Amino acid sequence: MLDPFNRNITYLRISVTDRCDFRCVYCMSENMTFLPKANLLTLEELHRLASLFIECGIQKIRLTGGEPLVRKNLMWLIEKLSQKIGKSNLKELTITTNGSQLASFANDLADNEIKRINVSLDTLDSDLFKKITRWGELSKVLDGIKVAQDSGIKIKINTVALKGINDQEIPSIIKWAHSNGMDITLIETMPMGDIDGDRTENYLPLTDYMKVLEQEFKLTESDYNTGGPSRYYTSTETGCKIGLITPLSHNFCSDCNRVRVTCTGKMYMCLGQDDSVDFNKLMRNNATDGEIIQLIHRSISLKPKSHDFKIDEYNNAPAVDRHMSVTGG
Ligand code: SAM
Ligand code: SF4
């Protein structure tokens, strides 16, 4: 599927729920109002939609959220989609998780062809972990990581870099990840959805932070590219990668290969723009597969050239109203 800027769209991220068992300070406010359950696509509807996207050319699907593993019966969807790997356009199925439930689900994920996952972890200090996630417990996440690794799943750690909160600790998080065989990606805070505080206070521009990293690690720029917003460096000591997601300080849009579908069946062609296409209405109006495929192609033709993110002291309102947990990271 080629979009108007000649980008080949092969990667679909599906946010399977907007709910979560954490309330990370940069992602959600403490008292979130979630979507009414009736608005959510059922797992059968998500399966149908994902299958049609695969038919149109999607090769990689990431399930995200909210916390994907809190969606009831998610393993049913994972099982159904994993059966398509290698037998359709689909080559890879994966998830991004906060790791809280990983200890219980890792073996099932491994049994269903899930070979690599992303686990989000912003600190190794259990008190700070509680402060950042509000409701999370570090030990559960660390147990989950261990069970997943023991079941053969490769893990990449995602760490949101927060000035004045975890910036001092980032080098030791990187060392911990690499010494346990895990690549790591650092993420800048993105202005998405209202939260209780002010994001600009904790915004850490990663292009500046590279200078700190270069003092700690011997890094070579890597040509590894997932078609996404990460730039990768390889540590010559460990051989593991450090990725930087810098949507605000670096423009990554020209290589973008992805679109996102929310749990209500809205498709966002760009994480940082409000344009969307609604599959929910069409699907619940008894649309044929052909009609849905037509809308998939139409929505790809509407993909914008780039996002509009901007975060600075004069502009601290969210660039888009929806929280990251609605569209998925
Ligand atoms: N709950 C899962 C998790 O935390 O991994 C999946 C969904 S979460 C929205 C996906 C990723 O987005 C996480 O790595 C999280 O840290 C990141 N994230 C959430 N809100 C963000 C924001 N405003 N700016 C930057 N990253 C954010
Ligand atoms: Fe939940 Fe992930 Fe958002 Fe944290 S970042 S509140 S774990 S959805």
PDB file of C-alpha atoms and ligand atoms in Angstrom, residues 17-29 32 34 64-68 96-100 120 122 132-134 160 323-326 328-329, ligand 2:
ATOM      1  CA  THR A  17      -7.820  -1.329  24.904  1.00  0.00           C
ATOM      2  CA  ASP A  18      -7.530   2.197  26.313  1.00  0.00           C
ATOM      3  CA  ARG A  19      -7.497   0.766  29.867  1.00  0.00           C
ATOM      4  CA  CYS A  20      -4.428   0.114  31.934  1.00  0.00           C
ATOM      5  CA  ASP A  21      -3.384  -1.166  35.353  1.00  0.00           C
ATOM      6  CA  PHE A  22      -0.796   1.663  35.631  1.00  0.00           C
ATOM      7  CA  ARG A  23      -1.275   5.428  35.547  1.00  0.00           C
ATOM      8  CA  CYS A  24       2.125   6.635  34.291  1.00  0.00           C
ATOM      9  CA  VAL A  25       2.450  10.342  35.034  1.00  0.00           C
ATOM     10  CA  TYR A  26       3.412  11.346  31.465  1.00  0.00           C
ATOM     11  CA  CYS A  27       0.691   9.191  29.880  1.00  0.00           C
ATOM     12  CA  MET A  28      -2.488   9.428  31.964  1.00  0.00           C
ATOM     13  CA  SER A  29      -4.091  11.501  34.659  1.00  0.00           C
ATOM     14  CA  MET A  32      -9.104   8.667  33.761  1.00  0.00           C
ATOM     15  CA  PHE A  34     -12.295   5.313  29.828  1.00  0.00           C
ATOM     16  CA  THR A  64      -0.563  -2.160  22.211  1.00  0.00           C
ATOM     17  CA  GLY A  65      -2.869  -0.002  24.331  1.00  0.00           C
ATOM     18  CA  GLY A  66      -3.494   0.998  27.132  1.00  0.00           C
ATOM     19  CA  GLU A  67      -2.098  -2.214  28.494  1.00  0.00           C
ATOM     20  CA  PRO A  68      -2.805  -4.936  25.911  1.00  0.00           C
ATOM     21  CA  THR A  96       4.253  -3.497  23.659  1.00  0.00           C
ATOM     22  CA  THR A  97       3.530  -4.068  27.336  1.00  0.00           C
ATOM     23  CA  ASN A  98       4.176  -2.543  30.733  1.00  0.00           C
ATOM     24  CA  GLY A  99       5.160  -6.051  31.839  1.00  0.00           C
ATOM     25  CA  SER A 100       2.836  -6.214  34.850  1.00  0.00           C
ATOM     26  CA  SER A 120       8.330  -0.264  29.010  1.00  0.00           C
ATOM     27  CA  ASP A 122      11.526   3.912  33.192  1.00  0.00           C
ATOM     28  CA  ILE A 132       6.153   7.230  37.866  1.00  0.00           C
ATOM     29  CA  THR A 133       3.542   4.513  37.282  1.00  0.00           C
ATOM     30  CA  ARG A 134       1.427   5.491  40.336  1.00  0.00           C
ATOM     31  CA  VAL A 160      10.769   7.512  28.577  1.00  0.00           C
ATOM     32  CA  HIS A 323      -3.820  10.206  25.198  1.00  0.00           C
ATOM     33  CA  MET A 324      -1.082   7.911  23.919  1.00  0.00           C
ATOM     34  CA  SER A 325      -3.050   5.069  25.560  1.00  0.00           C
ATOM     35  CA  VAL A 326      -5.885   5.584  23.037  1.00  0.00           C
ATOM     36  CA  GLY A 328      -1.026   3.136  21.353  1.00  0.00           C
ATOM     37  CA  GLY A 329       2.641   4.142  21.479  1.00  0.00           C
TER      38      GLY A 329
HETATM   39 FE1  SF4 B   2      -0.423   2.372  30.979  1.00  0.00          FE
HETATM   40 FE2  SF4 B   2       1.512   2.188  29.174  1.00  0.00          FE
HETATM   41 FE3  SF4 B   2       0.260   4.552  29.614  1.00  0.00          FE
HETATM   42 FE4  SF4 B   2       1.857   3.588  31.479  1.00  0.00          FE
HETATM   43  S1  SF4 B   2       2.450   4.181  29.415  1.00  0.00           S
HETATM   44  S2  SF4 B   2      -0.220   4.412  31.812  1.00  0.00           S
HETATM   45  S3  SF4 B   2       1.579   1.431  31.292  1.00  0.00           S
HETATM   46  S4  SF4 B   2      -0.637   2.728  28.783  1.00  0.00           S
END
